[in-house]
Coordinates of C-alpha atoms (C1' of nucleotides) in Angstrom, one line a residue:
Chain A
M28 CA 104.0 77.7 60.5
P29 CA 102.4 74.6 61.9
K30 CA 104.5 73.6 64.7
Q31 CA 107.5 75.1 66.3
V32 CA 106.4 78.5 67.6
D33 CA 108.1 81.1 69.8
H34 CA 105.7 81.3 72.6
D35 CA 107.2 84.4 74.2
E36 CA 107.0 86.3 70.9
R37 CA 103.4 85.2 70.4
R38 CA 102.5 86.4 73.9
R39 CA 104.3 89.7 73.3
R40 CA 102.3 90.3 70.2
L41 CA 99.1 89.7 72.0
T42 CA 100.1 91.9 74.9
E43 CA 100.9 94.7 72.5
A44 CA 97.5 94.3 70.9
L45 CA 95.9 94.5 74.3
L46 CA 97.7 97.7 75.2
R47 CA 96.9 99.2 71.8
I48 CA 93.2 98.7 72.5
A49 CA 93.4 99.9 76.1
G50 CA 95.2 103.0 75.0
T51 CA 92.8 103.9 72.2
R52 CA 89.4 102.6 73.2
G53 CA 89.8 102.0 76.9
L54 CA 90.2 99.0 79.2
Q55 CA 86.5 98.2 79.0
A56 CA 86.8 97.7 75.3
V57 CA 89.4 94.9 75.8
S58 CA 87.9 91.5 75.2
M59 CA 89.4 88.3 74.0
R60 CA 87.9 88.6 70.6
E61 CA 88.9 92.2 70.2
I62 CA 92.5 91.3 71.1
A63 CA 92.4 88.5 68.6
A64 CA 91.1 90.8 65.9
E65 CA 93.7 93.5 66.7
A66 CA 96.5 91.0 66.6
G67 CA 95.1 89.4 63.4
V68 CA 94.7 86.0 64.9
S69 CA 91.8 83.8 65.9
L70 CA 90.1 83.7 69.3
R71 CA 91.6 80.2 69.9
V72 CA 95.1 81.6 69.6
V73 CA 94.5 84.1 72.3
Q74 CA 93.1 81.3 74.5
Y75 CA 96.0 79.1 73.6
Y76 CA 98.7 81.4 74.8
F77 CA 97.0 82.9 77.8
T78 CA 95.0 80.6 80.1
N79 CA 92.9 83.5 81.4
K80 CA 91.7 87.0 80.6
Q81 CA 93.2 87.9 84.0
A82 CA 96.6 86.5 82.9
L83 CA 96.4 88.6 79.8
L84 CA 95.6 91.7 81.8
D85 CA 98.4 90.9 84.2
S86 CA 100.8 90.6 81.3
G87 CA 99.6 94.0 79.9
L88 CA 100.2 95.7 83.3
A89 CA 103.7 94.1 83.5
E90 CA 104.6 95.3 80.0
L91 CA 103.3 98.8 80.8
G92 CA 105.4 98.9 83.9
S93 CA 108.5 97.9 82.2
R94 CA 107.9 100.4 79.4
M95 CA 107.6 103.2 81.9
D96 CA 110.6 102.1 83.7
R97 CA 112.6 101.9 80.5
R98 CA 111.6 105.3 79.4
V99 CA 112.6 106.9 82.7
R100 CA 116.0 105.0 82.7
Q101 CA 116.7 106.0 79.2
R102 CA 116.1 109.7 79.7
A103 CA 118.0 109.6 83.0
A104 CA 120.9 107.9 81.2
A105 CA 120.8 110.4 78.4
T106 CA 122.0 113.1 80.8
T107 CA 125.4 111.3 81.2
G108 CA 128.7 112.8 82.1
G109 CA 128.3 115.1 85.0
P110 CA 124.5 115.4 85.2
S111 CA 123.5 118.1 87.6
T112 CA 120.7 117.0 90.0
R113 CA 118.4 119.5 88.3
D114 CA 119.1 117.8 84.9
L115 CA 118.3 114.4 86.4
F116 CA 115.0 115.7 87.8
A117 CA 114.1 117.3 84.6
A118 CA 114.8 114.1 82.7
V119 CA 112.9 111.9 85.1
L120 CA 109.9 114.1 85.3
G121 CA 109.9 114.8 81.6
A122 CA 109.9 111.0 81.1
I123 CA 106.7 110.7 83.1
L124 CA 104.8 113.3 81.1
P125 CA 103.4 111.9 77.8
S126 CA 105.4 113.4 75.0
D127 CA 105.0 111.5 71.8
E128 CA 102.0 109.4 70.6
Q129 CA 103.4 106.2 71.9
S130 CA 103.9 107.5 75.5
R131 CA 100.4 109.1 75.3
L132 CA 98.9 105.7 74.5
D133 CA 100.9 104.1 77.3
S134 CA 99.9 106.7 79.8
L135 CA 96.2 106.3 78.8
A136 CA 96.5 102.6 79.3
W137 CA 98.3 103.1 82.6
T138 CA 95.6 105.5 83.8
A139 CA 93.0 103.0 82.9
Y140 CA 94.7 100.2 84.8
Y141 CA 95.3 102.5 87.8
T142 CA 91.6 103.5 87.9
A143 CA 90.4 100.0 87.6
A144 CA 92.8 98.8 90.4
L145 CA 91.1 101.4 92.7
T146 CA 87.9 99.4 92.8
D147 CA 88.9 96.0 91.4
P148 CA 90.8 93.8 93.9
A149 CA 92.0 91.5 91.2
L150 CA 94.0 94.3 89.6
A151 CA 95.1 95.8 92.9
A152 CA 96.8 92.5 93.8
T153 CA 99.1 92.8 90.9
G154 CA 101.8 95.5 91.3
L155 CA 101.4 99.2 90.9
T156 CA 104.3 99.9 93.1
L157 CA 106.8 101.4 90.8
P158 CA 106.3 105.0 91.9
N159 CA 107.6 104.2 95.4
A160 CA 111.0 103.1 94.3
L161 CA 111.4 106.2 92.2
E162 CA 110.3 108.4 95.0
D163 CA 113.0 106.9 97.3
F164 CA 115.7 107.2 94.7
L165 CA 114.9 110.8 94.0
T166 CA 114.7 111.7 97.6
T167 CA 118.2 110.4 98.5
R168 CA 119.5 112.1 95.4
L169 CA 117.9 115.4 96.5
A170 CA 119.1 115.1 100.0
T171 CA 122.7 114.6 98.7
A172 CA 122.3 117.7 96.5
Q173 CA 121.1 119.6 99.6
Q174 CA 124.2 118.7 101.5
A175 CA 126.3 119.8 98.6
G176 CA 124.6 123.2 98.8
D177 CA 122.7 122.9 95.5
I178 CA 119.4 123.7 97.2
T179 CA 118.7 125.8 100.3
P180 CA 118.6 124.0 103.7
D181 CA 115.0 125.0 104.4
R182 CA 113.7 122.6 101.8
D183 CA 112.5 119.2 102.8
P184 CA 113.7 116.7 100.2
R185 CA 111.1 114.1 100.8
T186 CA 108.2 116.5 100.6
E187 CA 109.7 118.2 97.6
V188 CA 110.0 114.9 95.7
A189 CA 106.5 113.7 96.7
A190 CA 105.1 117.0 95.5
L191 CA 107.1 116.9 92.2
L192 CA 105.9 113.4 91.4
A193 CA 102.3 114.3 92.3
L194 CA 102.6 117.4 90.2
A195 CA 103.8 115.3 87.2
N196 CA 101.0 112.9 87.8
G197 CA 98.4 115.7 87.8
L198 CA 99.9 117.3 84.8
T199 CA 99.8 114.0 83.0
S200 CA 96.1 113.9 83.5
S201 CA 95.6 117.3 82.0
V202 CA 97.8 116.4 79.0
L203 CA 95.8 113.2 78.4
S204 CA 92.6 115.1 78.4
R205 CA 94.1 117.7 76.0
Q206 CA 93.6 120.5 78.5
R207 CA 97.3 121.2 78.2
S208 CA 100.0 120.4 75.7
H209 CA 103.1 118.5 76.6
E210 CA 105.1 121.6 76.3
A211 CA 102.9 123.6 78.6
A212 CA 103.2 120.8 81.2
A213 CA 106.9 120.6 80.8
A214 CA 107.1 124.4 81.3
I215 CA 105.3 124.1 84.6
V216 CA 107.7 121.5 85.8
G217 CA 110.6 123.6 84.6
Y218 CA 109.2 126.6 86.5
H219 CA 109.2 124.6 89.7
L220 CA 112.6 123.2 89.2
D221 CA 113.8 126.7 88.7
R222 CA 112.4 127.7 92.1
L223 CA 113.9 124.6 93.7
F224 CA 117.4 124.7 92.2
G225 CA 117.6 128.4 91.4
P226 CA 117.2 129.6 87.8
A227 CA 118.5 127.1 85.3
A228 CA 122.3 126.8 85.1
A229 CA 122.2 128.5 81.8
P230 CA 122.8 125.8 79.1
P231 CA 120.2 123.0 79.6
H232 CA 117.3 125.4 79.2
R233 CA 115.1 124.2 76.4
Chain B
M21 CA 51.9 104.7 96.0
P22 CA 50.2 103.8 92.8
K23 CA 49.9 107.0 91.1
Q24 CA 51.3 110.5 91.9
V25 CA 55.1 110.1 92.2
D26 CA 57.8 112.7 92.5
H27 CA 59.9 112.0 89.4
D28 CA 62.8 114.2 90.5
E29 CA 63.0 112.5 93.8
R30 CA 62.9 109.1 92.1
R31 CA 65.7 110.1 89.7
R32 CA 67.7 111.5 92.5
R33 CA 67.5 108.2 94.4
L34 CA 68.6 106.2 91.3
T35 CA 71.4 108.6 90.6
E36 CA 72.7 108.2 94.1
A37 CA 72.5 104.4 93.8
L38 CA 74.6 104.7 90.6
L39 CA 77.2 106.8 92.3
R40 CA 77.4 104.5 95.2
I41 CA 78.2 101.6 92.9
A42 CA 80.6 103.6 90.8
G43 CA 82.5 104.7 94.0
T44 CA 82.7 101.2 95.5
R45 CA 82.8 98.8 92.7
G46 CA 83.8 101.0 89.7
L47 CA 82.0 102.3 86.7
Q48 CA 82.2 99.0 84.8
A49 CA 80.1 97.4 87.6
V50 CA 77.3 99.9 86.9
S51 CA 74.5 98.1 85.0
M52 CA 70.8 98.8 84.9
R53 CA 70.0 95.8 87.0
E54 CA 72.7 96.6 89.6
I55 CA 71.3 100.1 90.0
A56 CA 67.9 98.7 90.4
A57 CA 69.1 96.3 93.1
E58 CA 71.1 99.0 94.9
A59 CA 68.1 101.3 94.9
G60 CA 65.8 98.5 96.0
V61 CA 63.5 98.8 92.9
S62 CA 62.8 96.7 89.8
L63 CA 64.6 97.0 86.5
R64 CA 61.5 98.4 85.0
V65 CA 61.6 101.4 87.3
V66 CA 65.1 102.3 86.3
Q67 CA 64.0 102.1 82.7
Y68 CA 60.9 104.1 83.4
Y69 CA 62.7 107.1 84.9
F70 CA 65.7 107.1 82.6
T71 CA 65.2 106.5 78.9
N72 CA 68.8 105.4 78.4
K73 CA 71.8 104.1 80.3
Q74 CA 73.6 107.1 78.8
A75 CA 71.0 109.4 80.4
L76 CA 71.7 107.8 83.7
L77 CA 75.4 108.2 83.3
D78 CA 75.0 111.8 82.4
S79 CA 72.9 112.4 85.4
G80 CA 75.5 110.8 87.6
L81 CA 78.2 113.0 86.2
A82 CA 76.1 116.1 86.7
E83 CA 75.4 115.2 90.3
L84 CA 79.1 114.5 90.9
G85 CA 80.0 117.8 89.4
S86 CA 77.5 119.7 91.6
R87 CA 78.7 117.8 94.7
M88 CA 82.3 118.8 94.0
D89 CA 81.3 122.4 93.3
R90 CA 79.2 122.5 96.5
R91 CA 82.1 121.2 98.6
V92 CA 84.5 123.7 97.3
R93 CA 82.1 126.6 97.7
Q94 CA 81.2 125.5 101.3
R95 CA 84.8 125.3 102.4
A96 CA 85.6 128.6 100.7
A97 CA 82.6 130.3 102.4
A98 CA 83.7 128.8 105.7
T99 CA 86.7 131.1 105.7
T100 CA 84.5 134.2 105.9
G101 CA 85.2 137.6 107.3
G102 CA 88.5 138.7 106.0
P103 CA 89.9 135.5 104.5
S104 CA 93.5 135.9 103.5
T105 CA 94.3 134.6 100.0
R106 CA 96.3 131.9 101.6
D107 CA 93.3 130.7 103.6
L108 CA 91.2 130.7 100.5
F109 CA 93.7 128.6 98.7
A110 CA 94.1 126.2 101.6
A111 CA 90.3 125.9 101.7
V112 CA 89.8 125.3 98.0
L113 CA 92.7 122.8 97.7
G114 CA 91.6 121.1 100.9
A115 CA 88.2 120.6 99.4
I116 CA 89.6 118.9 96.4
L117 CA 91.5 116.3 98.4
P118 CA 89.3 113.4 99.6
S119 CA 88.9 113.8 103.4
D120 CA 85.9 111.8 104.7
E121 CA 84.4 108.6 103.4
Q122 CA 81.8 110.4 101.3
S123 CA 84.3 112.6 99.5
R124 CA 86.5 109.6 98.9
L125 CA 83.6 107.7 97.2
D126 CA 82.9 110.8 95.1
S127 CA 86.5 111.2 94.1
L128 CA 86.6 107.6 93.1
A129 CA 83.6 107.9 91.0
W130 CA 84.9 111.2 89.5
T131 CA 88.2 109.5 88.6
A132 CA 86.3 106.6 87.0
Y133 CA 84.3 109.1 84.9
Y134 CA 87.4 111.0 84.0
T135 CA 89.3 108.0 82.9
A136 CA 86.3 106.7 80.9
A137 CA 85.9 110.0 79.2
L138 CA 89.5 109.9 77.9
T139 CA 88.6 107.1 75.6
D140 CA 84.8 107.1 75.3
P141 CA 83.6 110.0 73.2
A142 CA 80.0 109.7 74.6
L143 CA 81.3 110.7 78.0
A144 CA 83.7 113.3 76.7
A145 CA 80.8 115.1 75.1
T146 CA 79.2 115.7 78.5
G147 CA 81.0 118.3 80.6
L148 CA 84.2 117.8 82.5
T149 CA 85.0 121.5 82.4
L150 CA 84.7 122.5 86.0
P151 CA 88.4 122.8 86.7
N152 CA 88.9 125.5 84.1
A153 CA 86.5 127.9 85.8
L154 CA 88.2 127.3 89.1
E155 CA 91.6 127.8 87.6
D156 CA 90.6 131.2 86.3
F157 CA 89.0 132.3 89.5
L158 CA 92.1 131.4 91.6
T159 CA 94.4 133.0 89.1
T160 CA 92.7 136.4 89.2
R161 CA 92.6 136.1 93.0
L162 CA 96.3 135.3 93.2
A163 CA 97.2 138.1 90.7
T164 CA 95.3 140.6 93.0
A165 CA 97.2 139.3 96.0
Q166 CA 100.4 139.8 94.1
Q167 CA 99.6 143.4 93.4
A168 CA 98.8 143.8 97.1
G169 CA 102.3 142.5 97.9
D170 CA 101.2 139.3 99.5
I171 CA 103.4 137.3 97.2
T172 CA 106.7 138.2 95.6
P173 CA 106.6 139.7 92.1
D174 CA 108.7 137.0 90.5
R175 CA 105.9 134.5 90.8
D176 CA 103.6 133.8 87.8
P177 CA 100.1 133.6 89.1
R178 CA 98.8 131.5 86.2
T179 CA 101.6 128.9 86.5
E180 CA 101.3 128.8 90.2
V181 CA 97.6 128.1 90.1
A182 CA 97.9 125.5 87.4
A183 CA 100.7 123.8 89.4
L184 CA 98.7 123.8 92.6
L185 CA 95.6 122.3 91.0
A186 CA 97.7 119.7 89.2
L187 CA 99.4 119.0 92.5
A188 CA 96.1 118.5 94.3
N189 CA 95.0 116.3 91.5
G190 CA 98.0 114.1 91.7
L191 CA 97.8 114.0 95.5
T192 CA 94.2 112.9 95.2
S193 CA 95.3 109.9 93.2
S194 CA 97.7 108.9 95.8
V195 CA 95.1 109.3 98.6
L196 CA 92.6 107.2 96.7
S197 CA 95.1 104.4 96.3
R198 CA 96.0 104.7 100.0
Q199 CA 99.6 105.4 99.3
R200 CA 99.1 108.5 101.4
S201 CA 96.7 109.7 104.0
H202 CA 94.6 112.7 103.6
E203 CA 96.6 114.4 106.3
A204 CA 99.9 113.7 104.5
A205 CA 98.5 115.1 101.3
A206 CA 97.2 118.2 103.1
A207 CA 100.6 118.7 104.6
I208 CA 102.3 118.7 101.2
V209 CA 99.8 121.3 100.0
G210 CA 100.4 123.4 103.1
Y211 CA 104.2 123.1 102.6
H212 CA 103.8 124.7 99.2
L213 CA 101.4 127.4 100.3
D214 CA 104.0 128.3 102.9
R215 CA 106.6 128.7 100.2
L216 CA 104.2 130.7 98.0
F217 CA 102.8 133.1 100.7
G218 CA 105.6 132.9 103.2
P219 CA 105.3 130.9 106.4
A220 CA 101.7 130.6 107.6
A221 CA 100.3 133.7 109.2
A222 CA 100.5 132.1 112.6
P223 CA 96.9 131.0 113.5
P224 CA 95.5 128.9 110.7
H225 CA 98.2 126.4 111.0
R226 CA 96.8 123.0 111.8
Chain C
dT10 C1' 107.0 55.3 58.0
dC11 C1' 104.3 55.8 61.9
dT12 C1' 102.8 58.1 66.0
dG13 C1' 101.9 61.5 69.2
dA14 C1' 102.4 66.1 70.6
dA15 C1' 101.9 71.0 69.1
dT16 C1' 99.0 74.4 66.9
dG17 C1' 95.0 76.5 65.9
dG18 C1' 90.1 76.7 63.2
dA19 C1' 85.1 76.2 64.3
dT20 C1' 81.5 76.0 67.3
dA21 C1' 79.0 75.8 71.6
dC22 C1' 77.6 77.1 76.2
dA23 C1' 75.9 79.7 80.0
dG24 C1' 75.7 84.5 81.7
dT25 C1' 75.1 89.3 81.5
dC26 C1' 74.2 93.3 79.0
dG27 C1' 70.8 97.2 77.3
dT28 C1' 66.5 97.6 75.5
dA29 C1' 61.6 96.5 74.2
dT30 C1' 57.1 94.7 74.9
dC31 C1' 53.1 93.0 77.3
dC32 C1' 50.0 93.4 80.9
dT33 C1' 48.0 94.6 85.3
dA34 C1' 47.0 97.5 89.1
dA35 C1' 45.8 102.1 90.9
dC36 C1' 44.4 106.5 91.0
dG37 C1' 42.6 111.6 89.2
dC38 C1' 39.1 113.4 86.7
dG39 C1' 34.9 113.8 83.8
Chain D
dC4 C1' 30.7 105.3 88.2
dG5 C1' 33.7 104.5 84.4
dC6 C1' 37.8 105.7 81.8
dG7 C1' 42.3 106.9 80.6
dT8 C1' 46.6 107.9 82.1
dT9 C1' 50.4 106.7 85.3
dA10 C1' 53.3 103.4 87.6
dG11 C1' 55.6 99.2 87.6
dG12 C1' 55.9 93.7 87.5
dA13 C1' 57.2 90.0 84.3
dT14 C1' 59.4 88.4 80.5
dA15 C1' 61.8 88.3 76.1
dC16 C1' 65.1 89.6 72.5
dG17 C1' 69.6 89.8 70.3
dA18 C1' 74.2 91.0 71.1
dC19 C1' 78.3 90.2 73.6
dT20 C1' 81.1 88.2 77.2
dG21 C1' 84.7 84.4 79.0
dT22 C1' 85.5 79.8 78.7
dA23 C1' 85.2 75.0 77.0
dT24 C1' 85.2 71.4 73.6
dC25 C1' 85.7 69.1 69.2
dC26 C1' 88.4 68.5 65.4
dA27 C1' 91.9 68.9 61.6
dT28 C1' 96.2 69.9 60.4
dT29 C1' 101.5 69.7 60.7
dC30 C1' 105.7 68.5 62.1
dA31 C1' 109.6 66.0 65.3
dG32 C1' 111.3 61.9 66.8
dA33 C1' 111.2 56.7 67.2

DNA sequence: TCTGAATGGATACAGTCGTATCCTAACGCG
DNA sequence: CGCGTTAGGATACGACTGTATCCATTCAGA
């Protein structure tokens, strides 16, 4: 393997090692040498494919963002055909809550990044702006549903969406700290969707 | 000042310096030497009054917990006389959201501790169990209000309280990252309290 | 076949970290 | 008045950090 190497693939491996460490031992446990050990390569290799530690951290954040994005889109797409607005909301909010071990690790890493960005300007510069696009998307979707009569006119779509996303966020915290199971958190989300859309339309109740 | 010194007062000063750093530059910026500089003393003094860095961190967490507790109790007590259940909930949830600069710093420090505890067993051992007691208190309070007819019988008090606390938690995140102002967050909480208790009982609407 | 770029192993450097030790100054108490 | 405890200044230690450098391979292209 001495010469022609796929740089993107190498970088991807290293980024995955970084996220594995961040998800299990925290962001402060992430060092160049730890990443090298986790990826099974030497320190020099990590230096070779990433100029900086900052570049490495940026790459980790980008990968994390695209993972989250992919998860939400997949779940939303899974409710194909004639997805009711309620189903869409259930899918999107369910995608935010950590369900399996992988999404738990990603959520932990994401939380670590988020917290670090609150006090570290270098992290804050890089994007943490995904939630906003999602909020806008869901708001227009809910407003449309309101005009169609799916929810009562006294609801404010923007406030409802903001609250639901904040709720999912807060529930994620409690799931990560093992105060609550994923199922318990999902039940609370379902409870609120019932109140918003009226009791579940019979079939998609889980 | 050579001999008799108030140890508790010294420790308090150092703990405050620690929380000031954690709230402004993050928990990873907290070092023995930084605390010493922030408190205007030498490194030796920090070592003298705290055997460990861990003891210092524990002290910081304890202080943070008692500050939060005090804030909630003060706001709750401020609604004296015949506080409606709605007023109590508004007070408690309002106390959780960061309002002034001080509570913002404390919330930042608390978030940093919380995140660190998710992956650092040494922190997880020390308490982060305040929310539970609050949840129980609010649940019995809401159940009583339900028996009194203040809220409709189809609400589940435990789920409602869990959701409200998770909502406040999620909103706190967004306030800390400056995605939302304190007022916007409080408005969302008020919106939900209105739905739970019926439109505000006229006067305490702000 | 030769050469030069690509790849990565080994080691070094200057800082910072938590912690430990040495030593001096100042006071309460006998 | 002296003595021992208390309070803290100064310094050092080994571990770890990000980054830089030196060097040996290995292969593609002329």
